[in-house]
mmCIF file of C-alpha atoms in Angstrom:
data_model
loop_
_atom_site.group_PDB
_atom_site.id
_atom_site.type_symbol
_atom_site.label_atom_id
_atom_site.label_comp_id
_atom_site.label_asym_id
_atom_site.label_seq_id
_atom_site.Cartn_x
_atom_site.Cartn_y
_atom_site.Cartn_z
ATOM 1 C CA MET A 1 66.701 348.324 134.507
ATOM 2 C CA TRP A 2 64.638 347.647 137.595
ATOM 3 C CA TRP A 3 67.445 345.502 139.024
ATOM 4 C CA LEU A 4 70.006 348.242 138.444
ATOM 5 C CA ARG A 5 67.690 350.929 139.851
ATOM 6 C CA ASN A 6 67.028 348.996 143.045
ATOM 7 C CA ASN A 7 70.619 347.795 143.646
ATOM 8 C CA LEU A 8 72.766 350.667 142.426
ATOM 9 C CA SER A 9 72.873 352.363 145.801
ATOM 10 C CA SER A 10 74.115 349.145 147.429
ATOM 11 C CA ILE A 11 76.673 348.230 144.763
ATOM 12 C CA LEU A 12 78.165 351.668 144.148
ATOM 13 C CA PRO A 13 79.908 352.021 147.545
ATOM 14 C CA ILE A 14 81.378 348.554 147.175
ATOM 15 C CA MET A 15 82.669 349.255 143.681
ATOM 16 C CA MET A 16 84.327 352.448 144.907
ATOM 17 C CA LEU A 17 86.073 350.524 147.665
ATOM 18 C CA VAL A 18 87.033 347.683 145.341
ATOM 19 C CA TYR A 19 88.855 349.959 142.916
ATOM 20 C CA CYS A 20 90.973 351.226 145.789
ATOM 21 C CA ILE A 21 92.416 347.741 146.317
ATOM 22 C CA PRO A 22 95.932 347.523 144.799
ATOM 23 C CA ASN A 23 95.955 343.733 144.540
ATOM 24 C CA PRO A 24 94.296 342.699 141.239
ATOM 25 C CA VAL A 25 93.450 339.215 142.532
ATOM 26 C CA ALA A 26 91.643 340.580 145.554
ATOM 27 C CA ARG A 27 89.981 343.238 143.400
ATOM 28 C CA SER A 28 88.460 340.680 141.046
ATOM 29 C CA ARG A 29 87.225 338.576 143.939
ATOM 30 C CA MET A 30 85.587 341.606 145.517
ATOM 31 C CA MET A 31 83.760 342.457 142.308
ATOM 32 C CA ALA A 32 82.507 338.903 141.986
ATOM 33 C CA SER A 33 81.343 338.970 145.595
ATOM 34 C CA ALA A 34 79.511 342.258 145.156
ATOM 35 C CA PHE A 35 77.541 341.154 142.108
ATOM 36 C CA SER A 36 76.850 337.646 143.395
ATOM 37 C CA SER A 37 75.469 338.943 146.691
ATOM 38 C CA SER A 38 73.310 341.495 144.886
ATOM 39 C CA SER A 39 72.025 338.816 142.529
ATOM 40 C CA ALA A 40 71.167 336.584 145.461
ATOM 41 C CA ILE A 41 69.107 339.315 147.125
ATOM 42 C CA THR A 42 67.392 340.235 143.871
ATOM 43 C CA GLY A 43 66.683 336.592 143.107
ATOM 44 C CA ALA A 44 65.034 336.144 146.489
ATOM 45 C CA ALA A 45 62.869 339.144 145.804
ATOM 46 C CA VAL A 46 61.843 337.875 142.400
ATOM 47 C CA ASN A 47 60.957 334.404 143.612
ATOM 48 C CA THR A 48 58.812 335.598 146.505
ATOM 49 C CA ARG A 49 55.284 334.605 145.425
ATOM 50 C CA GLY A 50 56.005 335.580 141.829
ATOM 51 C CA SER A 51 56.238 339.300 142.493
ATOM 52 C CA ARG A 52 59.497 341.157 142.148
ATOM 53 C CA TYR A 53 58.242 344.042 144.298
ATOM 54 C CA GLN A 54 57.039 341.781 147.090
ATOM 55 C CA TYR A 55 60.248 342.316 149.071
ATOM 56 C CA PRO A 56 60.320 345.706 150.854
ATOM 57 C CA TYR A 57 63.410 347.181 149.118
ATOM 58 C CA ASN A 58 63.117 350.769 150.253
ATOM 59 C CA HIS A 59 62.177 349.942 153.804
ATOM 60 C CA HIS A 60 65.258 347.834 154.523
ATOM 61 C CA ARG A 61 67.780 349.604 152.286
ATOM 62 C CA HIS A 62 70.189 350.197 155.175
ATOM 63 C CA GLN A 63 70.198 346.472 155.951
ATOM 64 C CA TYR A 64 71.388 345.699 152.415
ATOM 65 C CA HIS A 65 74.266 348.124 152.851
ATOM 66 C CA ARG A 66 75.241 346.393 156.070
ATOM 67 C CA VAL A 67 75.083 342.933 154.496
ATOM 68 C CA HIS A 68 77.131 343.975 151.478
ATOM 69 C CA LEU A 69 79.791 345.816 153.469
ATOM 70 C CA ASN A 70 80.162 343.022 156.030
ATOM 71 C CA SER A 71 80.646 340.410 153.314
ATOM 72 C CA PHE A 72 82.951 342.816 151.511
ATOM 73 C CA PHE A 73 85.307 343.325 154.445
ATOM 74 C CA GLN A 74 85.280 339.653 155.382
ATOM 75 C CA LEU A 75 86.145 338.525 151.877
ATOM 76 C CA TYR A 76 88.688 341.320 151.399
ATOM 77 C CA SER A 77 90.553 340.350 154.543
ATOM 78 C CA SER A 78 90.637 336.685 153.498
ATOM 79 C CA SER A 79 91.709 337.613 149.977
ATOM 80 C CA THR A 80 94.581 339.778 151.113
ATOM 81 C CA ILE A 81 95.782 337.094 153.482
ATOM 82 C CA SER A 82 95.586 334.299 150.902
ATOM 83 C CA SER A 83 97.120 336.404 148.149
ATOM 84 C CA SER A 84 99.964 337.577 150.361
ATOM 85 C CA SER A 85 100.656 334.023 151.449
ATOM 86 C CA SER A 86 100.631 332.719 147.862
ATOM 87 C CA GLU A 87 102.857 335.470 146.509
ATOM 88 C CA VAL A 88 106.572 334.979 147.051
ATOM 89 C CA GLU A 89 108.351 337.908 148.593
ATOM 90 C CA GLU A 90 110.808 339.508 146.189
ATOM 91 C CA ILE A 91 114.105 340.474 147.782
ATOM 92 C CA ASP A 92 115.505 343.952 147.375
ATOM 93 C CA PRO A 93 117.999 343.767 144.465
ATOM 94 C CA TYR A 94 120.435 346.045 146.335
ATOM 95 C CA SER A 95 120.468 343.893 149.455
ATOM 96 C CA GLU A 96 123.223 341.550 150.568
ATOM 97 C CA GLN A 97 120.781 338.666 150.286
ATOM 98 C CA ALA A 98 120.414 339.245 146.546
ATOM 99 C CA LYS A 99 124.197 339.171 146.187
ATOM 100 C CA LEU A 100 124.382 336.003 148.272
ATOM 101 C CA ASN A 101 121.727 334.332 146.112
ATOM 102 C CA LEU A 102 123.775 335.072 142.999
ATOM 103 C CA SER A 103 126.873 333.625 144.664
ATOM 104 C CA ASN A 104 124.957 330.452 145.589
ATOM 105 C CA PHE A 105 123.693 330.211 142.007
ATOM 106 C CA TYR A 106 127.287 330.205 140.768
ATOM 107 C CA LYS A 107 128.409 327.624 143.313
ATOM 108 C CA GLN A 108 125.548 325.212 142.708
ATOM 109 C CA ASN A 109 126.115 325.324 138.945
ATOM 110 C CA ASN A 110 129.914 324.921 139.192
ATOM 111 C CA LEU A 111 130.607 328.441 137.939
ATOM 112 C CA GLN A 112 133.497 328.980 140.295
ATOM 113 C CA ASN A 113 135.350 331.287 137.916
ATOM 114 C CA LYS A 114 132.595 333.907 138.144
ATOM 115 C CA ASP A 115 132.859 336.842 140.548
ATOM 116 C CA ALA A 116 129.427 337.161 142.153
ATOM 117 C CA GLU A 117 130.056 340.571 143.700
ATOM 118 C CA LYS A 118 131.301 342.095 140.448
ATOM 119 C CA ASP A 119 128.531 340.518 138.392
ATOM 120 C CA HIS A 120 125.883 341.655 140.852
ATOM 121 C CA LYS A 121 126.977 345.254 140.338
ATOM 122 C CA LYS A 122 126.734 344.766 136.571
ATOM 123 C CA LEU A 123 123.214 343.419 136.869
ATOM 124 C CA LEU A 124 122.196 346.345 139.072
ATOM 125 C CA ARG A 125 123.500 348.773 136.458
ATOM 126 C CA LEU A 126 121.533 346.920 133.793
ATOM 127 C CA MET A 127 118.422 347.110 135.959
ATOM 128 C CA GLU A 128 118.834 350.856 136.339
ATOM 129 C CA GLN A 129 119.279 351.248 132.590
ATOM 130 C CA VAL A 130 116.080 349.307 131.912
ATOM 131 C CA LEU A 131 114.150 351.406 134.421
ATOM 132 C CA SER A 132 115.456 354.598 132.850
ATOM 133 C CA TRP A 133 114.736 353.607 129.261
ATOM 134 C CA ASN A 134 111.328 352.213 130.115
ATOM 135 C CA GLN A 135 110.174 355.697 131.057
ATOM 136 C CA ARG A 136 110.754 356.793 127.450
ATOM 137 C CA LEU A 137 109.495 353.723 125.597
ATOM 138 C CA ASN A 138 107.727 350.528 126.527
ATOM 139 C CA LEU A 139 110.502 347.938 126.857
ATOM 140 C CA ILE A 140 108.561 346.011 129.485
ATOM 141 C CA SER A 141 105.148 346.517 131.077
ATOM 142 C CA ARG A 142 105.084 349.932 132.714
ATOM 143 C CA LYS A 143 102.423 348.750 135.120
ATOM 144 C CA ASP A 144 104.905 346.588 137.020
ATOM 145 C CA CYS A 145 108.138 348.398 136.215
ATOM 146 C CA THR A 146 109.844 348.398 139.620
ATOM 147 C CA PRO A 147 113.410 347.423 140.577
ATOM 148 C CA GLU A 148 112.169 344.180 142.132
ATOM 149 C CA VAL A 149 110.147 343.203 139.058
ATOM 150 C CA VAL A 150 112.912 344.008 136.584
ATOM 151 C CA TYR A 151 115.528 342.143 138.590
ATOM 152 C CA HIS A 152 113.556 339.063 139.638
ATOM 153 C CA ARG A 153 111.243 338.595 136.618
ATOM 154 C CA HIS A 154 113.460 339.669 133.730
ATOM 155 C CA ILE A 155 117.155 339.666 134.649
ATOM 156 C CA LEU A 156 117.350 336.566 136.859
ATOM 157 C CA PRO A 157 115.292 334.363 134.476
ATOM 158 C CA SER A 158 117.712 335.427 131.740
ATOM 159 C CA ILE A 159 120.878 334.465 133.603
ATOM 160 C CA ALA A 160 119.200 331.220 134.675
ATOM 161 C CA LEU A 161 119.965 329.993 131.141
ATOM 162 C CA MET A 162 123.709 330.390 131.682
ATOM 163 C CA PRO A 163 124.322 326.756 132.749
ATOM 164 C CA LEU A 164 122.342 325.519 129.739
ATOM 165 C CA VAL A 165 124.296 327.755 127.345
ATOM 166 C CA LEU A 166 127.642 326.705 128.808
ATOM 167 C CA GLN A 167 126.549 323.079 128.672
ATOM 168 C CA SER A 168 126.159 323.445 124.916
ATOM 169 C CA ASN A 169 129.580 325.059 124.794
ATOM 170 C CA ASN A 170 131.236 322.240 126.762
ATOM 171 C CA SER A 171 129.678 319.532 124.576
ATOM 172 C CA GLN A 172 131.034 321.197 121.458
ATOM 173 C CA ARG A 173 134.447 321.697 123.025
ATOM 174 C CA SER A 174 134.656 317.972 123.817
ATOM 175 C CA ASP A 175 133.964 317.122 120.166
ATOM 176 C CA ASP A 176 136.492 319.680 118.910
ATOM 177 C CA ASP A 177 139.433 318.733 121.125
ATOM 178 C CA ASN A 178 141.435 317.602 118.108
ATOM 179 C CA ASP A 179 140.533 320.709 116.119
ATOM 180 C CA THR A 180 142.388 323.649 117.637
ATOM 181 C CA ASP A 181 140.811 326.143 115.246
ATOM 182 C CA ASN A 182 137.261 325.238 116.240
ATOM 183 C CA SER A 183 138.093 325.002 119.937
ATOM 184 C CA ASN A 184 139.249 328.627 119.955
ATOM 185 C CA LYS A 185 136.131 329.949 118.262
ATOM 186 C CA PRO A 186 133.676 331.763 120.559
ATOM 187 C CA LEU A 187 130.164 330.470 121.014
ATOM 188 C CA LYS A 188 127.752 332.251 118.657
ATOM 189 C CA ILE A 189 124.320 332.916 120.167
ATOM 190 C CA VAL A 190 121.275 334.549 118.558
ATOM 191 C CA ASP A 191 118.381 335.937 120.598
ATOM 192 C CA VAL A 192 115.271 336.048 118.405
ATOM 193 C CA GLY A 193 112.564 338.457 119.541
ATOM 194 C CA THR A 194 114.765 340.076 122.164
ATOM 195 C CA GLY A 195 112.410 343.014 122.799
ATOM 196 C CA GLY A 196 114.015 344.937 125.663
ATOM 197 C CA GLY A 197 117.149 342.793 125.511
ATOM 198 C CA PHE A 198 115.989 339.691 127.371
ATOM 199 C CA PRO A 199 117.400 337.126 127.717
ATOM 200 C CA GLY A 200 120.340 338.048 125.459
ATOM 201 C CA LEU A 201 121.678 341.232 127.073
ATOM 202 C CA PRO A 202 122.077 339.945 130.675
ATOM 203 C CA LEU A 203 123.813 336.823 129.346
ATOM 204 C CA ALA A 204 126.113 338.888 127.146
ATOM 205 C CA LEU A 205 126.956 341.006 130.178
ATOM 206 C CA LEU A 206 128.122 337.939 132.127
ATOM 207 C CA LEU A 207 129.550 335.898 129.208
ATOM 208 C CA PRO A 208 132.065 338.187 127.503
ATOM 209 C CA ASN A 209 133.656 335.295 125.576
ATOM 210 C CA CYS A 210 130.465 334.585 123.612
ATOM 211 C CA GLU A 211 129.183 336.484 120.592
ATOM 212 C CA PHE A 212 125.539 337.583 120.765
ATOM 213 C CA THR A 213 123.204 338.731 118.005
ATOM 214 C CA LEU A 214 119.961 340.300 119.243
ATOM 215 C CA VAL A 215 117.136 340.239 116.703
ATOM 216 C CA ASP A 216 113.877 342.168 116.766
ATOM 217 C CA SER A 217 111.626 343.856 114.223
ATOM 218 C CA ILE A 218 110.982 346.994 116.341
ATOM 219 C CA GLN A 219 113.796 349.431 115.735
ATOM 220 C CA LYS A 220 113.201 351.741 118.697
ATOM 221 C CA LYS A 221 113.638 348.855 121.130
ATOM 222 C CA LEU A 222 116.889 347.838 119.486
ATOM 223 C CA VAL A 223 118.133 351.432 119.729
ATOM 224 C CA ALA A 224 117.524 351.283 123.477
ATOM 225 C CA VAL A 225 119.249 347.895 123.730
ATOM 226 C CA SER A 226 122.236 349.184 121.779
ATOM 227 C CA GLU A 227 122.512 352.254 124.002
ATOM 228 C CA MET A 228 122.294 350.124 127.149
ATOM 229 C CA ALA A 229 125.010 347.800 125.853
ATOM 230 C CA ALA A 230 127.259 350.774 125.086
ATOM 231 C CA GLU A 231 126.623 352.277 128.520
ATOM 232 C CA LEU A 232 127.535 348.976 130.185
ATOM 233 C CA ASP A 233 130.649 348.502 127.998
ATOM 234 C CA VAL A 234 129.318 345.296 126.452
ATOM 235 C CA ASP A 235 131.243 344.845 123.211
ATOM 236 C CA ASN A 236 130.173 341.284 122.348
ATOM 237 C CA VAL A 237 126.650 342.303 121.235
ATOM 238 C CA ARG A 238 125.377 343.297 117.825
ATOM 239 C CA ILE A 239 121.794 343.989 116.844
ATOM 240 C CA HIS A 240 119.787 343.050 113.762
ATOM 241 C CA CYS A 241 116.597 344.931 112.987
ATOM 242 C CA GLY A 242 114.209 342.848 110.928
ATOM 243 C CA ARG A 243 112.299 339.627 110.866
ATOM 244 C CA CYS A 244 114.109 336.421 111.692
ATOM 245 C CA GLU A 245 112.928 334.557 108.599
ATOM 246 C CA GLU A 246 114.453 337.251 106.371
ATOM 247 C CA MET A 247 117.919 337.177 107.930
ATOM 248 C CA TYR A 248 119.052 334.381 105.629
ATOM 249 C CA ALA A 249 117.002 335.292 102.535
ATOM 250 C CA GLU A 250 119.704 337.336 100.775
ATOM 251 C CA ARG A 251 123.060 336.113 99.554
ATOM 252 C CA GLU A 252 124.964 338.019 102.233
ATOM 253 C CA GLY A 253 122.486 336.830 104.850
ATOM 254 C CA ARG A 254 123.085 333.222 103.889
ATOM 255 C CA LYS A 255 126.794 333.720 104.258
ATOM 256 C CA GLU A 256 126.558 335.501 107.599
ATOM 257 C CA HIS A 257 123.596 333.874 109.362
ATOM 258 C CA LEU A 258 122.558 330.634 107.652
ATOM 259 C CA GLY A 259 123.642 327.722 109.842
ATOM 260 C CA LYS A 260 126.091 329.863 111.819
ATOM 261 C CA TYR A 261 124.735 329.836 115.369
ATOM 262 C CA ASP A 262 125.439 327.361 118.155
ATOM 263 C CA VAL A 263 122.524 328.445 120.375
ATOM 264 C CA CYS A 264 119.243 330.218 119.658
ATOM 265 C CA LEU A 265 117.388 331.863 122.530
ATOM 266 C CA GLY A 266 113.734 332.846 122.756
ATOM 267 C CA ARG A 267 111.405 333.945 125.527
ATOM 268 C CA SER A 268 107.664 333.534 124.906
ATOM 269 C CA VAL A 269 107.892 335.095 121.454
ATOM 270 C CA THR A 270 105.129 333.095 119.777
ATOM 271 C CA ALA A 271 103.843 329.525 119.538
ATOM 272 C CA LEU A 272 106.783 327.122 119.514
ATOM 273 C CA PRO A 273 106.054 325.484 116.128
ATOM 274 C CA ARG A 274 105.889 328.893 114.461
ATOM 275 C CA PHE A 275 109.069 329.998 116.229
ATOM 276 C CA CYS A 276 110.858 326.859 115.038
ATOM 277 C CA ALA A 277 109.780 327.550 111.452
ATOM 278 C CA TRP A 278 111.253 331.040 111.690
ATOM 279 C CA MET A 279 114.658 330.254 113.128
ATOM 280 C CA TYR A 280 115.637 326.659 112.324
ATOM 281 C CA PRO A 281 117.899 327.651 109.362
ATOM 282 C CA LEU A 282 120.028 329.735 111.749
ATOM 283 C CA LEU A 283 121.258 326.746 113.771
ATOM 284 C CA LYS A 284 124.300 324.658 112.946
ATOM 285 C CA LYS A 285 122.905 321.382 111.696
ATOM 286 C CA LYS A 286 125.251 319.504 109.376
ATOM 287 C CA LYS A 287 128.414 317.708 110.396
ATOM 288 C CA GLN A 288 131.352 318.272 108.083
ATOM 289 C CA GLN A 289 133.631 315.368 107.224
ATOM 290 C CA GLN A 290 136.906 315.647 105.366
ATOM 291 C CA LYS A 291 137.540 313.427 102.363
ATOM 292 C CA ASP A 292 140.926 312.134 101.314
ATOM 293 C CA ASP A 293 141.204 314.797 98.631
ATOM 294 C CA GLY A 294 140.669 317.584 101.170
ATOM 295 C CA SER A 295 137.085 318.426 100.232
ATOM 296 C CA SER A 296 134.288 318.386 102.783
ATOM 297 C CA THR A 297 130.948 316.626 102.725
ATOM 298 C CA THR A 298 127.908 316.595 104.984
ATOM 299 C CA ASP A 299 126.972 313.464 106.841
ATOM 300 C CA GLY A 300 123.633 313.756 108.593
ATOM 301 C CA TYR A 301 122.868 315.780 111.695
ATOM 302 C CA ASP A 302 125.297 316.632 114.427
ATOM 303 C CA GLU A 303 123.811 315.632 117.759
ATOM 304 C CA ASP A 304 125.997 318.189 119.525
ATOM 305 C CA GLY A 305 125.378 320.942 116.995
ATOM 306 C CA GLY A 306 122.999 323.862 117.316
ATOM 307 C CA ARG A 307 120.435 324.019 120.086
ATOM 308 C CA LEU A 308 117.274 325.978 120.782
ATOM 309 C CA ILE A 309 116.701 327.163 124.364
ATOM 310 C CA TYR A 310 113.198 328.536 124.782
ATOM 311 C CA ILE A 311 111.526 330.008 127.865
ATOM 312 C CA ILE A 312 107.814 329.276 127.990
ATOM 313 C CA GLY A 313 104.974 329.006 130.475
ATOM 314 C CA GLY A 314 102.026 326.644 130.304
ATOM 315 C CA GLU A 315 101.452 323.667 128.061
ATOM 316 C CA VAL A 316 103.036 322.977 124.677
ATOM 317 C CA GLU A 317 101.782 321.256 121.551
ATOM 318 C CA ASP A 318 102.021 317.479 121.101
ATOM 319 C CA VAL A 319 104.397 317.844 118.175
ATOM 320 C CA VAL A 320 106.713 319.763 120.498
ATOM 321 C CA GLU A 321 106.291 317.612 123.598
ATOM 322 C CA SER A 322 107.767 314.487 122.039
ATOM 323 C CA ARG A 323 110.985 316.253 120.979
ATOM 324 C CA ILE A 324 111.975 318.045 124.170
ATOM 325 C CA GLN A 325 115.519 317.161 125.206
ATOM 326 C CA SER A 326 115.382 318.967 128.554
ATOM 327 C CA ASP A 327 112.551 320.592 130.517
ATOM 328 C CA THR A 328 113.620 322.528 133.622
ATOM 329 C CA TYR A 329 111.740 325.118 135.653
ATOM 330 C CA LEU A 330 113.514 328.432 136.123
ATOM 331 C CA ASP A 331 113.011 328.156 139.891
ATOM 332 C CA GLU A 332 115.003 324.943 139.814
ATOM 333 C CA LEU A 333 117.774 326.531 137.749
ATOM 334 C CA LEU A 334 117.966 329.513 140.104
ATOM 335 C CA HIS A 335 117.596 327.304 143.213
ATOM 336 C CA ARG A 336 114.902 329.539 144.631
ATOM 337 C CA GLN A 337 111.530 328.867 146.239
ATOM 338 C CA GLU A 338 109.221 326.738 144.134
ATOM 339 C CA GLY A 339 106.245 328.628 142.750
ATOM 340 C CA THR A 340 108.051 331.915 142.240
ATOM 341 C CA SER A 341 107.607 331.535 138.482
ATOM 342 C CA ASP A 342 105.741 329.114 136.234
ATOM 343 C CA LYS A 343 108.237 329.561 133.405
ATOM 344 C CA ARG A 344 110.466 326.720 132.273
ATOM 345 C CA ALA A 345 113.384 326.356 129.894
ATOM 346 C CA LEU A 346 113.052 323.846 127.050
ATOM 347 C CA ILE A 347 116.000 322.568 125.005
ATOM 348 C CA PHE A 348 115.736 321.177 121.455
ATOM 349 C CA LEU A 349 118.332 319.839 119.040
ATOM 350 C CA ALA A 350 118.615 321.387 115.597
ATOM 351 C CA LYS A 351 117.175 318.346 113.833
ATOM 352 C CA ASP A 352 114.177 318.318 116.187
ATOM 353 C CA VAL A 353 113.575 322.021 115.578
ATOM 354 C CA GLU A 354 113.365 321.422 111.831
ATOM 355 C CA GLU A 355 111.103 318.398 112.309
ATOM 356 C CA ILE A 356 108.728 320.479 114.448
ATOM 357 C CA ALA A 357 108.625 323.186 111.776
ATOM 358 C CA VAL A 358 107.875 320.686 109.005
ATOM 359 C CA GLU A 359 105.431 318.435 110.844
ATOM 360 C CA SER A 360 103.392 321.313 112.258
ATOM 361 C CA GLY A 361 103.001 322.863 108.796
ATOM 362 C CA GLU A 362 104.237 326.274 109.969
ATOM 363 C CA ILE A 363 107.120 326.163 107.527
ATOM 364 C CA ASP A 364 104.653 326.477 104.629
ATOM 365 C CA LYS A 365 103.006 329.562 106.137
ATOM 366 C CA ILE A 366 106.081 331.798 106.090
ATOM 367 C CA ILE A 367 105.714 334.807 103.788
ATOM 368 C CA ARG A 368 108.958 336.620 103.055
ATOM 369 C CA SER A 369 109.237 340.033 101.512
ATOM 370 C CA ALA A 370 111.268 340.500 98.327
ATOM 371 C CA PRO A 371 115.010 340.981 98.909
ATOM 372 C CA PRO A 372 116.372 344.512 98.498
ATOM 373 C CA GLY A 373 117.173 345.407 94.876
ATOM 374 C CA THR A 374 114.317 343.417 93.408
ATOM 375 C CA SER A 375 111.513 345.891 93.975
ATOM 376 C CA ARG A 376 112.423 348.031 90.940
ATOM 377 C CA ARG A 377 112.646 345.015 88.675
ATOM 378 C CA ASN A 378 109.320 343.753 89.878
ATOM 379 C CA LYS A 379 107.821 347.182 89.278
ATOM 380 C CA ASN A 380 109.122 347.267 85.708
ATOM 381 C CA ASN A 381 107.788 343.784 85.057
ATOM 382 C CA LYS A 382 104.425 344.877 86.352
ATOM 383 C CA THR A 383 104.442 347.912 84.055
ATOM 384 C CA GLN A 384 105.320 345.761 81.049
ATOM 385 C CA GLN A 385 102.571 343.333 81.902
ATOM 386 C CA GLN A 386 100.088 346.169 82.112
ATOM 387 C CA GLY A 387 101.273 347.418 78.689
ATOM 388 C CA LYS A 388 100.424 344.099 77.099
ATOM 389 C CA ASN A 389 96.878 344.202 78.391
ATOM 390 C CA ASN A 390 96.298 347.912 77.786
ATOM 391 C CA LYS A 391 92.582 348.239 78.363
ATOM 392 C CA VAL A 392 91.142 351.709 78.805
ATOM 393 C CA ALA A 393 88.675 352.009 81.605
ATOM 394 C CA LYS A 394 85.112 352.882 80.734
ATOM 395 C CA GLY A 395 84.631 356.650 80.785
ATOM 396 C CA ALA A 396 88.370 357.405 80.776
ATOM 397 C CA TRP A 397 89.524 360.353 78.666
ATOM 398 C CA GLN A 398 91.698 359.682 75.631
ATOM 399 C CA LYS A 399 92.696 361.633 72.506
ATOM 400 C CA ARG A 400 90.309 361.035 69.602
ATOM 401 C CA ASP A 401 91.581 359.768 66.257
ATOM 402 C CA ASN A 402 90.088 361.942 63.475
ATOM 403 C CA ALA A 403 90.534 359.172 60.900
ATOM 404 C CA VAL A 404 88.020 357.017 62.687
ATOM 405 C CA LYS A 405 84.403 357.485 61.668
ATOM 406 C CA LYS A 406 82.278 359.093 64.329
ATOM 407 C CA GLU A 407 79.739 356.940 66.052
ATOM 408 C CA ARG A 408 76.493 358.943 65.867
ATOM 409 C CA GLY A 409 74.134 356.113 66.619
ATOM 410 C CA TYR A 410 72.563 356.103 63.121
ATOM 411 C CA ASP A 411 73.774 355.733 59.539
ATOM 412 C CA ASP A 412 73.227 357.762 56.289
ATOM 413 C CA PHE A 413 72.943 361.075 58.064
ATOM 414 C CA GLN A 414 72.116 363.955 55.681
ATOM 415 C CA ARG A 415 71.849 367.640 56.393
ATOM 416 C CA PHE A 416 69.195 369.631 54.443
ATOM 417 C CA GLU A 417 69.386 373.385 54.020
ATOM 418 C CA SER A 418 66.150 375.341 54.539
#
């Protein structure tokens, strides 16, 4: 308490100034500077001949203010300069430069059939929809919900996966050249944990020939995504409200979702081994071969079958590291300045996704709820089981049987008349 009493007047002005700083990096550095400088002065006072009151605090109080404020302004100026130099300037999404960057992205990834000007207008409309809906519910962080943040940190990282998705499409088309039925089928993509629609909705907006299924367990977010898709005239999107591991639990789910998707997308949903355990049954895994009698049989894994494309930042587990097929930074995919984002896109084959789920042990930790229609049967079974072991709780009321002899606590009771 003595330290706080003697230093509060010197720290309080600094704290008030620090909280006025908009940059969080500079703010944290200012707080550290304020407390470290106060601790240094207090420590000097404590160590002066073993007496903490040896140093004349009250006499030189104004000098402490000057020392603190000088160090504060010096460190603040250096912090703002270093932070501004380290942060990459985000271009105005409505500017011509943003449109030019999208056009260069198409050219460098051999997407010559895409109209950059038309697609840029679509992305701006999507950005406006996200900003509007985010005022009503928390699709993305409201703290940084600005046009620049939505466009550069959510929409562009989503469309950065377009070359990777089309690469999966081209590999499958090359294998299905002799099969005209399969070559005409659209690419089926599932976005697990889509949240506010990323990365699935921007990709669906620019890839109308692909079928997208956006999955999330929060219904209000999916309502917003569905409304945004309808407003943008995106008709190749459907939503699924529920957990991913329960999509294929029912009979109809097995028919509709089990092993039906060419690409699975995810963006920092959870740890990668757990994510693989959730979604690996959704990917196409088995290669079908025709027998002479017309029947089909499975023959191992298809190397060009389903793929997982996952956006992640930071390090990954060892069981994941050894099975990565491709590891590309989003800045490299977007051909923008290095250091803009630390996120990268990882690609896994379907067989590797299942191996990660099994080897990590996450596949044994999945707990699925009972399929619809089984709750009543389970309730009846529970009631029957309770009937077999019908034990009345101590002190519970029940109707007395008059045929049973009363328990008085003693035998041979006799009543004598006086």
